[in-house]
CSV table of C-alpha atoms in Angstrom, one decimal:
chain,number,residue,atom,x,y,z
A,931,MET,CA,10.2,-72.9,-29.6
A,932,ARG,CA,7.4,-73.0,-26.8
A,933,ALA,CA,7.2,-69.1,-26.0
A,934,ARG,CA,5.0,-67.9,-23.3
A,935,VAL,CA,4.0,-64.4,-22.3
A,936,HIS,CA,3.2,-63.0,-18.5
A,937,PHE,CA,1.4,-59.1,-18.9
A,938,THR,CA,2.2,-58.4,-15.0
A,939,VAL,CA,4.6,-59.8,-12.6
A,940,ALA,CA,1.4,-61.6,-10.4
A,941,GLU,CA,0.9,-63.9,-13.5
A,942,LEU,CA,4.5,-65.4,-13.6
A,943,ASP,CA,5.2,-68.6,-11.6
A,944,PRO,CA,8.8,-67.7,-10.5
A,945,ALA,CA,9.2,-71.9,-9.5
A,946,GLY,CA,8.8,-72.6,-13.2
A,947,LEU,CA,11.9,-70.6,-14.6
A,948,GLN,CA,14.9,-72.9,-13.9
A,949,ASP,CA,15.4,-74.0,-17.9
A,950,ARG,CA,13.6,-70.9,-19.1
A,951,THR,CA,14.9,-68.3,-21.4
A,952,VAL,CA,13.5,-65.0,-19.9
A,953,VAL,CA,13.2,-61.5,-21.5
A,954,VAL,CA,11.7,-58.7,-19.2
A,955,LEU,CA,9.7,-55.5,-21.0
A,956,ASP,CA,9.1,-52.0,-19.6
A,957,ILE,CA,9.2,-49.8,-22.5
A,958,LEU,CA,7.9,-47.2,-20.5
A,959,ARG,CA,11.0,-46.5,-19.5
A,960,ALA,CA,12.7,-48.6,-16.9
A,961,THR,CA,13.9,-51.1,-19.9
A,962,SER,CA,14.4,-48.1,-22.0
A,963,SER,CA,16.7,-46.3,-19.5
A,964,MET,CA,18.6,-49.3,-19.0
A,965,VAL,CA,19.8,-50.0,-23.0
A,966,ALA,CA,20.0,-46.2,-23.2
A,967,ALA,CA,22.3,-46.3,-19.9
A,968,LEU,CA,24.1,-49.4,-21.2
A,969,ALA,CA,24.6,-48.0,-25.1
A,970,ALA,CA,26.0,-45.1,-22.9
A,971,GLY,CA,28.7,-46.7,-21.7
A,972,ALA,CA,28.0,-47.7,-18.1
A,973,ARG,CA,29.4,-50.9,-16.9
A,974,ALA,CA,26.9,-52.5,-15.1
A,975,ILE,CA,23.3,-52.0,-13.7
A,976,TYR,CA,22.3,-53.3,-10.5
A,977,PRO,CA,18.6,-53.4,-10.2
A,978,ALA,CA,17.4,-52.9,-6.5
A,979,SER,CA,14.2,-53.5,-5.0
A,980,ASN,CA,13.3,-50.0,-3.6
A,981,PRO,CA,15.2,-47.0,-3.0
A,982,GLU,CA,16.6,-48.1,0.8
A,983,GLU,CA,18.1,-51.1,-0.6
A,984,ALA,CA,19.5,-49.0,-3.8
A,985,VAL,CA,21.5,-47.2,-1.3
A,986,ARG,CA,23.0,-49.8,0.6
A,987,LEU,CA,24.1,-51.0,-2.5
A,988,ALA,CA,25.7,-48.1,-3.1
A,989,SER,CA,27.7,-48.2,0.3
A,990,SER,CA,28.7,-51.7,-0.6
A,991,LEU,CA,29.9,-51.3,-3.8
A,992,GLY,CA,32.0,-48.3,-3.1
A,993,ARG,CA,30.0,-44.7,-3.7
A,994,GLU,CA,33.2,-43.8,-6.0
A,995,ASP,CA,31.8,-44.8,-9.8
A,996,THR,CA,28.3,-45.7,-8.8
A,997,LEU,CA,25.3,-43.6,-9.5
A,998,LEU,CA,22.2,-44.6,-8.0
A,999,CYS,CA,19.3,-44.0,-10.5
A,1000,GLY,CA,15.3,-44.3,-10.5
A,1001,GLU,CA,12.0,-42.8,-9.8
A,1002,ARG,CA,9.3,-43.2,-7.1
A,1003,LYS,CA,5.7,-41.8,-9.1
A,1004,GLY,CA,7.7,-41.6,-12.3
A,1005,LEU,CA,10.2,-38.9,-10.6
A,1006,LYS,CA,13.6,-38.8,-9.4
A,1007,VAL,CA,14.2,-40.4,-6.4
A,1008,GLU,CA,15.5,-37.2,-4.1
A,1009,GLY,CA,18.8,-37.7,-3.3
A,1010,PHE,CA,19.5,-40.0,-6.4
A,1011,HIS,CA,21.7,-38.6,-9.1
A,1012,LEU,CA,19.4,-39.8,-12.2
A,1013,GLY,CA,15.9,-40.4,-12.5
A,1014,ASN,CA,13.9,-43.0,-15.2
A,1015,SER,CA,14.4,-40.9,-18.4
A,1016,PRO,CA,16.3,-42.6,-21.1
A,1017,ALA,CA,17.9,-39.1,-22.4
A,1018,GLU,CA,19.6,-38.7,-18.8
A,1019,PHE,CA,21.7,-41.7,-19.6
A,1020,THR,CA,24.4,-39.8,-21.8
A,1021,PRO,CA,28.1,-41.2,-21.9
A,1022,GLU,CA,29.3,-37.6,-19.8
A,1023,LYS,CA,27.5,-39.2,-17.2
A,1024,VAL,CA,27.4,-42.5,-17.0
A,1025,ALA,CA,30.4,-44.2,-18.8
A,1026,GLY,CA,32.2,-46.6,-16.9
A,1027,LYS,CA,29.6,-46.1,-14.0
A,1028,ARG,CA,28.0,-48.7,-12.3
A,1029,LEU,CA,23.8,-47.9,-11.9
A,1030,ILE,CA,22.2,-49.0,-9.3
A,1031,MET,CA,19.1,-48.8,-10.0
A,1032,ASN,CA,15.2,-49.0,-8.5
A,1033,THR,CA,11.8,-48.2,-10.2
A,1034,THR,CA,8.3,-49.1,-9.4
A,1035,ASN,CA,7.6,-51.8,-11.8
A,1036,GLY,CA,11.2,-52.4,-14.4
A,1037,THR,CA,13.2,-53.4,-11.4
A,1038,ARG,CA,11.1,-55.3,-9.3
A,1039,ALA,CA,10.0,-57.5,-12.7
A,1040,LEU,CA,13.8,-58.1,-13.1
A,1041,LEU,CA,14.3,-59.4,-9.6
A,1042,SER,CA,11.3,-61.6,-9.9
A,1043,VAL,CA,13.0,-63.6,-12.7
A,1044,THR,CA,16.6,-64.3,-10.8
A,1045,THR,CA,15.7,-67.9,-11.1
A,1046,ALA,CA,15.6,-68.2,-15.1
A,1047,GLU,CA,18.6,-69.8,-16.5
A,1048,ARG,CA,19.2,-66.7,-18.8
A,1049,VAL,CA,17.5,-62.8,-18.5
A,1050,TYR,CA,17.7,-60.4,-21.2
A,1051,VAL,CA,16.5,-56.8,-21.2
A,1052,ALA,CA,14.9,-55.4,-24.1
A,1053,ALA,CA,13.4,-52.4,-25.3
A,1054,LEU,CA,12.6,-51.2,-28.6
A,1055,LEU,CA,15.6,-49.4,-28.6
A,1056,ASN,CA,17.3,-52.8,-29.0
A,1057,LEU,CA,14.4,-55.1,-30.1
A,1058,ALA,CA,16.5,-56.6,-33.2
A,1059,ALA,CA,19.8,-57.2,-31.4
A,1060,VAL,CA,17.2,-59.3,-28.8
A,1061,ALA,CA,15.4,-61.0,-31.3
A,1062,ARG,CA,18.4,-63.0,-32.5
A,1063,VAL,CA,19.8,-63.9,-29.4
A,1064,VAL,CA,16.8,-65.5,-27.8
A,1065,ALA,CA,15.8,-66.9,-31.6
A,1066,ARG,CA,17.5,-69.9,-30.7
A,1067,ALA,CA,15.8,-70.4,-27.2
A,1068,GLU,CA,13.5,-73.3,-27.0
A,1069,GLU,CA,11.6,-72.3,-23.8
A,1070,LEU,CA,10.5,-68.5,-23.9
A,1071,THR,CA,9.2,-66.4,-21.1
A,1072,ILE,CA,8.5,-62.7,-22.0
A,1073,LEU,CA,7.9,-60.9,-19.1
A,1074,CYS,CA,6.0,-57.3,-19.4
A,1075,ALA,CA,6.5,-55.3,-16.4
A,1076,GLY,CA,2.8,-53.8,-16.9
A,1077,ARG,CA,2.1,-50.9,-14.6
A,1078,GLU,CA,1.5,-51.0,-10.9
A,1079,ASP,CA,0.7,-55.1,-11.4
A,1080,ARG,CA,-1.9,-53.8,-14.2
A,1081,PHE,CA,-1.7,-54.6,-18.2
A,1082,ALA,CA,0.4,-52.3,-19.9
A,1083,LEU,CA,-0.9,-51.9,-23.8
A,1084,GLU,CA,2.8,-50.9,-24.9
A,1085,ASP,CA,4.3,-53.5,-23.1
A,1086,ALA,CA,2.5,-56.4,-24.8
A,1087,VAL,CA,2.8,-54.7,-28.3
A,1088,CYS,CA,6.2,-54.7,-27.7
A,1089,ALA,CA,6.2,-58.5,-26.7
A,1090,GLY,CA,4.2,-59.2,-30.2
A,1091,LEU,CA,6.5,-57.4,-31.6
A,1092,LEU,CA,9.6,-59.4,-30.4
A,1093,LEU,CA,7.7,-62.5,-31.2
A,1094,GLU,CA,7.1,-61.6,-34.8
A,1095,ARG,CA,10.8,-60.9,-35.2
A,1096,ILE,CA,11.6,-64.4,-34.0
A,1097,SER,CA,9.5,-65.8,-36.1
A,1098,GLU,CA,11.1,-64.4,-39.2
A,1099,LEU,CA,14.6,-65.7,-37.5
A,1100,ARG,CA,13.4,-69.3,-37.3
A,1101,ASP,CA,12.1,-72.0,-39.9
A,1102,GLU,CA,9.4,-72.9,-37.6
A,1103,GLU,CA,6.4,-70.9,-35.8
A,1104,PRO,CA,6.8,-70.6,-32.2
A,1105,GLU,CA,4.1,-72.4,-30.2
A,1106,LEU,CA,2.0,-69.7,-28.3
A,1107,ASP,CA,0.2,-69.5,-25.2
A,1108,ASP,CA,-2.9,-67.3,-24.7
A,1109,ALA,CA,-1.1,-64.3,-24.2
A,1110,ALA,CA,1.8,-65.0,-26.7
A,1111,SER,CA,-1.1,-65.3,-28.9
A,1112,ALA,CA,-2.9,-61.7,-28.0
A,1113,ALA,CA,0.3,-59.8,-28.0
A,1114,VAL,CA,1.0,-60.6,-31.9
A,1115,VAL,CA,-2.6,-59.8,-32.6
A,1116,LEU,CA,-1.9,-56.5,-30.4
A,1117,SER,CA,1.3,-55.9,-32.4
A,1118,GLU,CA,-0.4,-56.3,-36.0
A,1119,SER,CA,-2.7,-53.5,-34.9
A,1120,PHE,CA,-0.7,-51.2,-32.9
A,1121,THR,CA,2.4,-49.3,-34.4
A,1122,PRO,CA,4.6,-48.8,-31.9
A,1123,ASP,CA,5.6,-45.1,-32.7
A,1124,ALA,CA,6.0,-42.2,-30.1
A,1125,GLU,CA,2.3,-40.8,-30.9
A,1126,PHE,CA,1.2,-45.0,-29.8
A,1127,LEU,CA,3.4,-44.5,-26.6
A,1128,ALA,CA,1.9,-41.3,-25.6
A,1129,GLU,CA,-1.4,-42.5,-25.9
A,1130,THR,CA,-1.0,-45.5,-23.3
A,1131,ILE,CA,-1.7,-45.2,-19.4
A,1132,ALA,CA,1.7,-44.8,-19.0
A,1133,GLY,CA,2.3,-42.6,-21.8
A,1134,GLN,CA,-0.4,-40.3,-20.4
A,1135,ALA,CA,0.6,-40.5,-16.9
A,1136,LEU,CA,4.6,-39.3,-18.4
A,1137,ALA,CA,2.9,-36.1,-19.8
A,1138,GLU,CA,1.3,-35.4,-16.8
A,1139,ILE,CA,4.7,-35.2,-15.3
A,1140,GLY,CA,6.3,-33.0,-17.4
A,1141,LEU,CA,8.0,-36.0,-19.3
A,1142,GLY,CA,6.0,-36.6,-22.0
A,1143,GLY,CA,9.2,-36.7,-24.2
A,1144,ASP,CA,10.3,-39.6,-22.8
A,1145,ALA,CA,7.8,-41.6,-25.2
A,1146,GLN,CA,9.7,-40.1,-28.2
A,1147,ASP,CA,13.2,-41.4,-26.9
A,1148,CYS,CA,11.4,-44.8,-25.8
A,1149,ALA,CA,10.1,-45.2,-29.4
A,1150,ARG,CA,13.1,-45.1,-31.0
A,1151,LEU,CA,13.2,-48.9,-32.7
A,1152,ASP,CA,16.6,-50.8,-33.2
A,1153,VAL,CA,19.0,-47.9,-32.4
A,1154,HIS,CA,21.3,-50.0,-30.1
A,1155,ASP,CA,22.6,-53.1,-31.7
A,1156,ILE,CA,23.2,-54.1,-28.0
A,1157,VAL,CA,22.0,-57.4,-25.5
A,1158,PRO,CA,21.8,-56.5,-21.9
A,1159,VAL,CA,22.0,-59.9,-19.9
A,1160,MET,CA,21.2,-60.3,-16.3
A,1161,SER,CA,22.9,-62.4,-14.0
A,1162,GLU,CA,23.8,-62.8,-10.0
A,1163,ARG,CA,21.6,-59.5,-10.3
A,1164,MET,CA,23.9,-57.3,-12.5
A,1165,ILE,CA,23.0,-56.2,-16.2
A,1166,ARG,CA,25.8,-56.1,-18.5
A,1167,LEU,CA,26.0,-56.4,-22.0
A,1168,GLU,CA,26.5,-59.4,-24.3
A,1169,ASP,CA,27.9,-59.2,-27.5
A,1170,ALA,CA,24.8,-58.9,-29.9
A,1171,SER,CA,25.6,-61.7,-32.6
B,177,MET,CA,-18.6,-44.0,-19.7
B,178,ARG,CA,-15.2,-45.5,-18.1
B,179,ALA,CA,-14.6,-48.6,-18.4
B,180,ARG,CA,-11.4,-50.8,-17.4
B,181,VAL,CA,-10.9,-54.1,-17.9
B,182,HIS,CA,-8.7,-56.6,-15.4
B,183,PHE,CA,-7.3,-60.0,-17.5
B,184,THR,CA,-6.6,-61.4,-14.4
B,185,VAL,CA,-8.0,-61.1,-10.5
B,186,ALA,CA,-4.9,-60.2,-9.4
B,187,GLU,CA,-4.8,-57.0,-11.5
B,188,LEU,CA,-8.1,-56.0,-9.1
B,189,ASP,CA,-7.8,-53.5,-6.2
B,190,PRO,CA,-10.7,-54.4,-4.8
B,191,ALA,CA,-10.9,-50.7,-2.6
B,192,GLY,CA,-11.4,-49.1,-5.8
B,193,LEU,CA,-15.0,-50.9,-6.6
B,194,GLN,CA,-17.5,-49.2,-4.3
B,195,ASP,CA,-18.9,-46.8,-7.3
B,196,ARG,CA,-18.3,-49.0,-9.7
B,197,THR,CA,-20.7,-51.8,-11.8
B,198,VAL,CA,-18.8,-54.7,-12.4
B,199,VAL,CA,-19.0,-57.6,-15.2
B,200,VAL,CA,-17.4,-61.2,-14.3
B,201,LEU,CA,-16.7,-63.4,-16.8
B,202,ASP,CA,-15.3,-66.7,-17.1
B,203,ILE,CA,-16.3,-68.3,-20.5
B,204,LEU,CA,-14.6,-71.7,-19.9
B,205,ARG,CA,-16.8,-72.3,-17.8
B,206,ALA,CA,-18.2,-71.1,-15.0
B,207,THR,CA,-19.8,-68.0,-15.5
B,208,SER,CA,-21.4,-70.1,-18.6
B,209,SER,CA,-22.5,-72.6,-16.4
B,210,MET,CA,-24.5,-70.3,-14.5
B,211,VAL,CA,-26.1,-68.5,-17.2
B,212,ALA,CA,-27.1,-71.9,-18.2
B,213,ALA,CA,-28.0,-73.0,-14.3
B,214,LEU,CA,-30.3,-70.0,-14.4
B,215,ALA,CA,-31.3,-69.9,-17.9
B,216,ALA,CA,-33.3,-73.8,-16.6
B,217,GLY,CA,-34.8,-72.4,-13.9
B,218,ALA,CA,-32.2,-72.8,-10.9
B,219,ARG,CA,-33.4,-70.5,-8.0
B,220,ALA,CA,-30.3,-68.9,-7.2
B,221,ILE,CA,-26.5,-69.7,-6.9
B,222,TYR,CA,-24.1,-69.2,-4.2
B,223,PRO,CA,-20.3,-69.4,-5.0
B,224,ALA,CA,-17.9,-70.7,-2.3
B,225,SER,CA,-14.5,-70.3,-2.1
B,226,ASN,CA,-13.8,-73.9,-1.8
B,227,PRO,CA,-15.6,-77.1,-1.8
B,228,GLU,CA,-15.0,-77.7,2.0
B,229,GLU,CA,-17.2,-73.9,2.1
B,230,ALA,CA,-20.1,-75.3,0.1
B,231,VAL,CA,-20.4,-78.0,1.7
B,232,ARG,CA,-20.8,-75.9,5.0
B,233,LEU,CA,-23.1,-73.5,3.0
B,234,ALA,CA,-25.1,-76.1,2.1
B,235,SER,CA,-25.4,-77.7,5.6
B,236,SER,CA,-26.3,-74.1,6.5
B,237,LEU,CA,-28.9,-73.3,3.8
B,238,GLY,CA,-30.5,-76.8,4.4
B,239,ARG,CA,-29.7,-80.0,2.0
B,240,GLU,CA,-33.3,-80.1,0.8
B,241,ASP,CA,-33.5,-78.0,-2.8
B,242,THR,CA,-29.4,-77.3,-2.5
B,243,LEU,CA,-27.1,-78.4,-5.2
B,244,LEU,CA,-23.3,-78.8,-4.7
B,245,CYS,CA,-21.8,-78.2,-8.1
B,246,GLY,CA,-17.9,-77.1,-9.2
B,247,GLU,CA,-14.6,-78.8,-10.1
B,248,ARG,CA,-11.2,-79.2,-9.2
B,249,LYS,CA,-8.7,-79.7,-12.5
B,250,GLY,CA,-11.7,-79.4,-14.6
B,251,LEU,CA,-13.8,-82.5,-13.1
B,252,LYS,CA,-16.7,-82.7,-10.6
B,253,VAL,CA,-15.5,-82.1,-7.2
B,254,GLU,CA,-16.3,-86.0,-5.7
B,255,GLY,CA,-19.4,-86.2,-3.8
B,256,PHE,CA,-20.5,-82.8,-5.6
B,257,HIS,CA,-23.6,-83.0,-7.6
B,258,LEU,CA,-23.1,-81.3,-10.7
B,259,GLY,CA,-19.6,-80.4,-12.3
B,260,ASN,CA,-18.9,-77.4,-14.2
B,261,SER,CA,-20.4,-78.2,-18.1
B,262,PRO,CA,-23.0,-75.9,-18.8
B,263,ALA,CA,-25.0,-78.7,-20.4
B,264,GLU,CA,-25.1,-80.8,-17.3
B,265,PHE,CA,-27.3,-77.3,-15.8
B,266,THR,CA,-30.7,-79.0,-17.2
B,267,PRO,CA,-34.6,-77.9,-16.2
B,268,GLU,CA,-35.0,-81.6,-14.7
B,269,LYS,CA,-31.9,-81.2,-12.2
B,270,VAL,CA,-31.8,-77.9,-11.8
B,271,ALA,CA,-35.1,-76.0,-11.5
B,272,GLY,CA,-36.2,-74.6,-8.6
B,273,LYS,CA,-32.9,-75.6,-6.9
B,274,ARG,CA,-30.5,-73.7,-5.0
B,275,LEU,CA,-27.1,-73.8,-6.2
B,276,ILE,CA,-23.4,-73.8,-4.5
B,277,MET,CA,-21.2,-73.5,-6.9
B,278,ASN,CA,-16.8,-73.4,-6.5
B,279,THR,CA,-15.0,-73.2,-9.4
B,280,THR,CA,-10.9,-73.1,-9.8
B,281,ASN,CA,-11.5,-69.0,-11.3
B,282,GLY,CA,-14.9,-67.9,-11.8
B,283,THR,CA,-16.3,-68.3,-8.1
B,284,ARG,CA,-13.1,-66.8,-6.9
B,285,ALA,CA,-13.2,-64.0,-9.6
B,286,LEU,CA,-16.8,-63.3,-7.9
B,287,LEU,CA,-16.0,-63.7,-4.8
B,288,SER,CA,-13.5,-60.6,-5.2
B,289,VAL,CA,-15.7,-58.1,-6.1
B,290,THR,CA,-18.1,-58.4,-3.6
B,291,THR,CA,-17.6,-54.5,-2.6
B,292,ALA,CA,-18.8,-53.2,-5.6
B,293,GLU,CA,-22.1,-51.6,-6.2
B,294,ARG,CA,-23.4,-53.7,-8.7
B,295,VAL,CA,-22.2,-57.2,-10.3
B,296,TYR,CA,-23.2,-58.7,-13.3
B,297,VAL,CA,-22.2,-62.4,-14.1
B,298,ALA,CA,-21.8,-62.8,-18.4
B,299,ALA,CA,-21.1,-65.1,-21.0
B,300,LEU,CA,-20.9,-65.3,-24.4
B,301,LEU,CA,-24.2,-67.1,-23.8
B,302,ASN,CA,-25.9,-63.9,-22.4
B,303,LEU,CA,-24.1,-60.9,-23.7
B,304,ALA,CA,-26.6,-58.9,-25.4
B,305,ALA,CA,-28.8,-58.7,-22.6
B,306,VAL,CA,-26.2,-57.8,-19.9
B,307,ALA,CA,-24.8,-55.1,-22.3
B,308,ARG,CA,-28.3,-53.9,-22.2
B,309,VAL,CA,-28.1,-53.2,-18.9
B,310,VAL,CA,-24.6,-51.8,-18.0
B,311,ALA,CA,-24.4,-49.6,-21.2
B,312,ARG,CA,-26.0,-47.1,-18.9
B,313,ALA,CA,-23.2,-47.6,-16.2
B,314,GLU,CA,-20.7,-44.2,-16.2
B,315,GLU,CA,-17.8,-46.5,-14.1
B,316,LEU,CA,-17.5,-49.9,-15.8
B,317,THR,CA,-15.3,-52.8,-14.8
B,318,ILE,CA,-14.9,-55.8,-16.8
B,319,LEU,CA,-13.3,-58.2,-14.9
B,320,CYS,CA,-11.9,-62.1,-16.8
B,321,ALA,CA,-11.3,-64.7,-14.2
B,322,GLY,CA,-8.5,-66.2,-16.3
B,323,ARG,CA,-7.1,-69.7,-15.7
B,324,GLU,CA,-5.0,-69.4,-13.0
B,325,ASP,CA,-4.1,-66.3,-12.2
B,326,ARG,CA,-2.9,-66.2,-16.0
B,327,PHE,CA,-4.1,-64.2,-19.2
B,328,ALA,CA,-7.2,-66.1,-20.6
B,329,LEU,CA,-7.9,-65.4,-24.3
B,330,GLU,CA,-11.5,-66.3,-24.6
B,331,ASP,CA,-12.3,-64.3,-21.6
B,332,ALA,CA,-10.2,-61.2,-23.0
B,333,VAL,CA,-12.3,-61.6,-26.3
B,334,CYS,CA,-15.8,-61.8,-24.9
B,335,ALA,CA,-14.4,-58.7,-22.5
B,336,GLY,CA,-13.8,-57.0,-26.1
B,337,LEU,CA,-16.8,-58.3,-27.8
B,338,LEU,CA,-18.8,-56.9,-24.5
B,339,LEU,CA,-17.2,-53.3,-25.0
B,340,GLU,CA,-18.2,-53.2,-28.6
B,341,ARG,CA,-21.8,-53.7,-27.9
B,342,ILE,CA,-22.0,-51.1,-25.0
B,343,SER,CA,-20.3,-48.7,-27.6
B,344,GLU,CA,-23.0,-49.7,-30.2
B,345,LEU,CA,-25.8,-49.0,-27.6
B,346,ARG,CA,-24.6,-45.4,-26.3
B,347,ASP,CA,-24.2,-41.8,-28.2
B,348,GLU,CA,-20.9,-41.2,-26.8
B,349,GLU,CA,-17.3,-43.9,-27.1
B,350,PRO,CA,-16.2,-45.5,-23.9
B,351,GLU,CA,-13.0,-44.0,-22.6
B,352,LEU,CA,-11.0,-47.2,-22.4
B,353,ASP,CA,-8.1,-48.2,-20.5
B,354,ASP,CA,-4.9,-49.7,-21.7
B,355,ALA,CA,-6.8,-53.5,-20.9
B,356,ALA,CA,-9.8,-52.1,-22.3
B,357,SER,CA,-8.2,-51.2,-26.0
B,358,ALA,CA,-6.7,-54.4,-26.0
B,359,ALA,CA,-9.7,-56.3,-25.6
B,360,VAL,CA,-11.3,-54.7,-28.6
B,361,VAL,CA,-8.9,-55.2,-30.7
B,362,LEU,CA,-8.5,-58.5,-29.5
B,363,SER,CA,-12.6,-59.2,-30.1
B,364,GLU,CA,-12.1,-57.8,-33.8
B,365,SER,CA,-9.4,-60.2,-34.8
B,366,PHE,CA,-11.0,-63.7,-33.0
B,367,THR,CA,-14.6,-65.1,-33.9
B,368,PRO,CA,-15.4,-66.4,-30.3
B,369,ASP,CA,-16.7,-69.4,-32.0
B,370,ALA,CA,-16.4,-73.0,-30.7
B,371,GLU,CA,-13.5,-73.6,-32.8
B,372,PHE,CA,-11.9,-70.4,-31.4
B,373,LEU,CA,-12.6,-71.5,-27.9
B,374,ALA,CA,-11.7,-75.2,-28.1
B,375,GLU,CA,-8.3,-73.7,-29.2
B,376,THR,CA,-7.7,-71.5,-26.4
B,377,ILE,CA,-5.4,-72.9,-23.6
B,378,ALA,CA,-8.4,-73.9,-21.3
B,379,GLY,CA,-9.9,-74.9,-24.5
B,380,GLN,CA,-7.6,-77.4,-25.4
B,381,ALA,CA,-7.1,-78.5,-21.1
B,382,LEU,CA,-11.0,-79.2,-21.7
B,383,ALA,CA,-10.2,-81.6,-24.4
B,384,GLU,CA,-7.3,-83.2,-23.1
B,385,ILE,CA,-10.1,-84.7,-20.3
B,386,GLY,CA,-12.9,-85.3,-22.5
B,387,LEU,CA,-15.1,-82.1,-22.5
B,388,GLY,CA,-14.5,-80.3,-25.1
B,389,GLY,CA,-17.8,-80.7,-26.0
B,390,ASP,CA,-18.0,-77.5,-23.3
B,391,ALA,CA,-16.7,-74.8,-26.0
B,392,GLN,CA,-19.4,-75.7,-28.2
B,393,ASP,CA,-22.1,-75.4,-25.2
B,394,CYS,CA,-20.3,-71.7,-24.0
B,395,ALA,CA,-19.6,-70.4,-28.1
B,396,ARG,CA,-23.7,-70.0,-28.1
B,397,LEU,CA,-23.5,-66.2,-28.7
B,398,ASP,CA,-27.1,-64.4,-27.2
B,399,VAL,CA,-28.5,-67.4,-26.3
B,400,HIS,CA,-29.9,-66.6,-23.4
B,401,ASP,CA,-31.8,-63.1,-22.9
B,402,ILE,CA,-31.3,-62.9,-18.8
B,403,VAL,CA,-28.7,-60.7,-16.7
B,404,PRO,CA,-27.6,-62.3,-13.3
B,405,VAL,CA,-26.7,-60.2,-10.6
B,406,MET,CA,-24.9,-60.8,-7.3
B,407,SER,CA,-25.9,-59.2,-4.3
B,408,GLU,CA,-25.3,-60.4,-0.7
B,409,ARG,CA,-23.1,-63.2,-2.1
B,410,MET,CA,-25.7,-64.8,-3.8
B,411,ILE,CA,-26.4,-64.7,-8.1
B,412,ARG,CA,-30.3,-64.6,-9.0
B,413,LEU,CA,-32.0,-63.1,-12.6
B,414,GLU,CA,-32.5,-59.4,-13.2
B,415,ASP,CA,-35.4,-58.6,-15.1
B,416,ALA,CA,-33.5,-57.6,-18.9
B,417,SER,CA,-34.9,-54.8,-19.9
């Protein structure tokens, strides 16, 4: 396996993705919320590029059984059904529903890799399951959503942890680019628990708007044995195997 | 001190630089070559945004005492006097000369921070001298040139080493953003010697075009006690004090 990591969307060359398996990470919080939503029985998630597109998409899909979700500056978009906290995505609210989601970093990252062969959505919540599926890939790209086009430590540490899990599942070590080597070192130095997440720049920003509890919910390692996969701009569950 | 690190030029917000002290790093090889050139007696270095602009700038400055320097795909630009290997910048060639320089990553990084209050040029070669000067700053930005808009491990490790040096010189620990925290961890995990530089993606690319020896020349830690500073798009020496 040859593995590349991109710490921001800007580092990505979308033209070079055709033959690649891509994993998108936005630990605080978009991909954590997506995993929570699908684990809670949501039927599908549609990433939208802005709140207006989300509303248009809801109209075209039919408002029934459709929930608008997402944040601006961390807080629920006005008029939307749900924000971007994993705890909001309960079976009572999302089971059987289609979710249309727009967030500052995560949905943008997902929409930047639509040309890839395979796109998986990962968080700490489902890391082991994703590792099992992508360990078979020969050309792997891990895209960290980052924070407003800048490096986000929690995504980098999760990328390194995913690479370590993959190494354990394969006979040979993956060939790493510079960013992948850095991510592995970072995952060996930081423990991705709630305390760590709370201390990152994104975690501090969440605490400032009263959403500090999200760090706890996003830090729950391997609690969901599910693998969300994006196809035709729609994210659904693939059997973890 | 509040310290930020940007691993690529794309991570930078040029609008937010007015009150900041900026250090630009492109270890393999642009800032190493600049430090070598000024240590060898070059009078000034003018970063240019492309080879054509370099030629125009040479015409306007007067061709006498002016050398065109730089690379494309690692190799000397056709018709230029010098490439981008530190070993080329000898006193015999550059003493008393004005150098106009264009490289793929380093000169672009420098030209992206012209709005900053102070801009310093650093490499492993002059790291201690730069650390002494910038340790007094309250708002520090370390800009890694990276490699074609992507993370470059050697620049990240050098950024971390610079932050460690600064910590030793100050009474209080600098306040670090996510990327700065990551850089410090990386500098504790990788030793920035010639072997390390040769194994990075940039180092491997240099070896492939027959310039593997540059890694050795760029790894010489603290050999030049000089601090290049950029003002009005011109880089000259400041007294290290």
